[in-house]
PDB file of C-alpha atoms in Angstrom:
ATOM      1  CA  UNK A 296       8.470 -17.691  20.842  1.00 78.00           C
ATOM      2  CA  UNK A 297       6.223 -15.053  22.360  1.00 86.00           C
ATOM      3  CA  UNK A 298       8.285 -12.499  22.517  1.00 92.00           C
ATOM      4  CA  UNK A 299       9.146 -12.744  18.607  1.00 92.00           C
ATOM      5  CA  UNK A 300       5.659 -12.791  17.481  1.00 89.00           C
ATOM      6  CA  UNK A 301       5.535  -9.629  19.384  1.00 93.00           C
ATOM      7  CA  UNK A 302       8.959  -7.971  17.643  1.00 96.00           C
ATOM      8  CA  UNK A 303       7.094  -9.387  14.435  1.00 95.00           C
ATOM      9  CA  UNK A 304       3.938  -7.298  15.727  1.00 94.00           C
ATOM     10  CA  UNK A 305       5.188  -4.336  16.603  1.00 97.00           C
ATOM     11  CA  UNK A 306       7.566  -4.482  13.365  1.00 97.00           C
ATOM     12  CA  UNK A 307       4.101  -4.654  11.456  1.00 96.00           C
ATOM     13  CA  UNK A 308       2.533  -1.681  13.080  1.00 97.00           C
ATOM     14  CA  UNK A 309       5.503   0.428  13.284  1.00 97.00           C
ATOM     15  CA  UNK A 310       6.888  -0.234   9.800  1.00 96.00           C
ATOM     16  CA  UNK A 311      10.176  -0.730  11.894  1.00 97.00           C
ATOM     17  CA  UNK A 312      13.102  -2.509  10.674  1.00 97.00           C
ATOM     18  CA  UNK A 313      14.283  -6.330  11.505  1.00 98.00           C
ATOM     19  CA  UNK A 314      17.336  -8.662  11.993  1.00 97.00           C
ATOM     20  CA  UNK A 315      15.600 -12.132  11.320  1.00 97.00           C
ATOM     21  CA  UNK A 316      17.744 -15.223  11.888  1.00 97.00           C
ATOM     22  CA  UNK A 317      15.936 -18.476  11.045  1.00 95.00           C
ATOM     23  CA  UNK A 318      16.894 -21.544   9.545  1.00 90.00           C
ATOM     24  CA  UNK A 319      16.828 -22.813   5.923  1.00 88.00           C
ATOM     25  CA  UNK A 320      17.826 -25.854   4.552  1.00 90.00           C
ATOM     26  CA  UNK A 321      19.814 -26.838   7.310  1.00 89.00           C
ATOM     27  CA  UNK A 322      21.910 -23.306   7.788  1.00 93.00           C
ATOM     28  CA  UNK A 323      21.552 -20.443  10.015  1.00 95.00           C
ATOM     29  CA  UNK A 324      20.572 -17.113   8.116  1.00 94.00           C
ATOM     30  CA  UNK A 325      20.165 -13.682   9.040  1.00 95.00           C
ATOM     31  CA  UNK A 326      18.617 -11.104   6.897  1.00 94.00           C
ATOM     32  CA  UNK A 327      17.433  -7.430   7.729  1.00 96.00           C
ATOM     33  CA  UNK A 328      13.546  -6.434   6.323  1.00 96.00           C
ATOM     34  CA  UNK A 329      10.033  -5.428   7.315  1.00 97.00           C
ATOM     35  CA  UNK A 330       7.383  -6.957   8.192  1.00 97.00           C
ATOM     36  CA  UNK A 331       4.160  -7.411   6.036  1.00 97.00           C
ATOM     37  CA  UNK A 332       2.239  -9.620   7.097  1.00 96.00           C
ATOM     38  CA  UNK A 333       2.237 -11.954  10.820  1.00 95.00           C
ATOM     39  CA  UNK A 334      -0.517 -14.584  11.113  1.00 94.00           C
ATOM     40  CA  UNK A 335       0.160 -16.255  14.337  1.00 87.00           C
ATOM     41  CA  UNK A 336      -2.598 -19.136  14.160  1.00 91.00           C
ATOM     42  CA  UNK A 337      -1.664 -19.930  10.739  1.00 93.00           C
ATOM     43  CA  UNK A 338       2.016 -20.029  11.904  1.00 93.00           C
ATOM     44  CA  UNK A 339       2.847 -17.800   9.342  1.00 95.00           C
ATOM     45  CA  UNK A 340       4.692 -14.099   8.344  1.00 96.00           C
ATOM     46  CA  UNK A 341       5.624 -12.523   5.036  1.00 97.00           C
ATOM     47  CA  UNK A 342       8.724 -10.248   5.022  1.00 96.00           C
ATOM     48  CA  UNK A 343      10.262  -8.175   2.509  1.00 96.00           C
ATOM     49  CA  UNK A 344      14.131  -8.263   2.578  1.00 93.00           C
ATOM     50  CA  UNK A 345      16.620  -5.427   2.649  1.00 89.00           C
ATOM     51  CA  UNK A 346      18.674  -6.393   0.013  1.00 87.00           C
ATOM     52  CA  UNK A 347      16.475  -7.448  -2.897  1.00 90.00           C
ATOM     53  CA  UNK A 348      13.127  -5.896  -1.774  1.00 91.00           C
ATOM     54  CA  UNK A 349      11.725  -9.968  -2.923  1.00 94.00           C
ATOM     55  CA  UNK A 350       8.777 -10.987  -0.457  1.00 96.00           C
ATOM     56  CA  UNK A 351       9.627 -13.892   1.346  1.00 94.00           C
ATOM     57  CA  UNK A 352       6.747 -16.277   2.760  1.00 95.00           C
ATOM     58  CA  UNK A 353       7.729 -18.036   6.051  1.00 94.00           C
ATOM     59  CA  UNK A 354       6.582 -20.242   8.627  1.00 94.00           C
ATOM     60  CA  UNK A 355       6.964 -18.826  12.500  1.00 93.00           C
ATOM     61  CA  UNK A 356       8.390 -21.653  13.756  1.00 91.00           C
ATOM     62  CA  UNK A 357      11.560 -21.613  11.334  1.00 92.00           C
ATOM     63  CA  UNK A 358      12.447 -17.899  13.344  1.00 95.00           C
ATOM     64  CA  UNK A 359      15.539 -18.393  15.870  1.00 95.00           C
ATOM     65  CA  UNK A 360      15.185 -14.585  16.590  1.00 97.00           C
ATOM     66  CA  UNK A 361      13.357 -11.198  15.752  1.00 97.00           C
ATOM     67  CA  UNK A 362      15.368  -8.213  16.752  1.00 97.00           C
ATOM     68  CA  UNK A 363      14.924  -4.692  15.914  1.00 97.00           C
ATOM     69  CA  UNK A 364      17.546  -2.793  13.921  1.00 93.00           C
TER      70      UNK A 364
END
């Protein structure tokens, strides 16, 4: 878990890009975006996706993985 809050970190500062895989609603997903916003003690990140540019609100410990692209 440390090292993706620092992918998400260094994402945030660097405007790089991501490969997110986390889980929703009981499936494995993996999108590509940036990083807006990481708030560690509020276990939570907002992330705009490649595809649709839509901001997506999520909760840090949903994230399987935080690569960069």
């Amino acid at each position: 878990m440390e090292q993706i809050n620092f992918t998400l970190i260094e994402a945030l500062h660097t405007n790089k890009q991501v490969y997110l895989t986390y889980y929703k609603n009981g499936q494995r997903i993996t999108e590509t975006g940036f990083i807006q916003f990481v708030d560690s003690l509020g276990n939570l990140f907002v992330f705009i996706d490649e595809v649709f540019e839509l901001k997506n609100k999520m909760r840090l410990n949903e994230l399987i993985d935080a690569r960069f692209v």
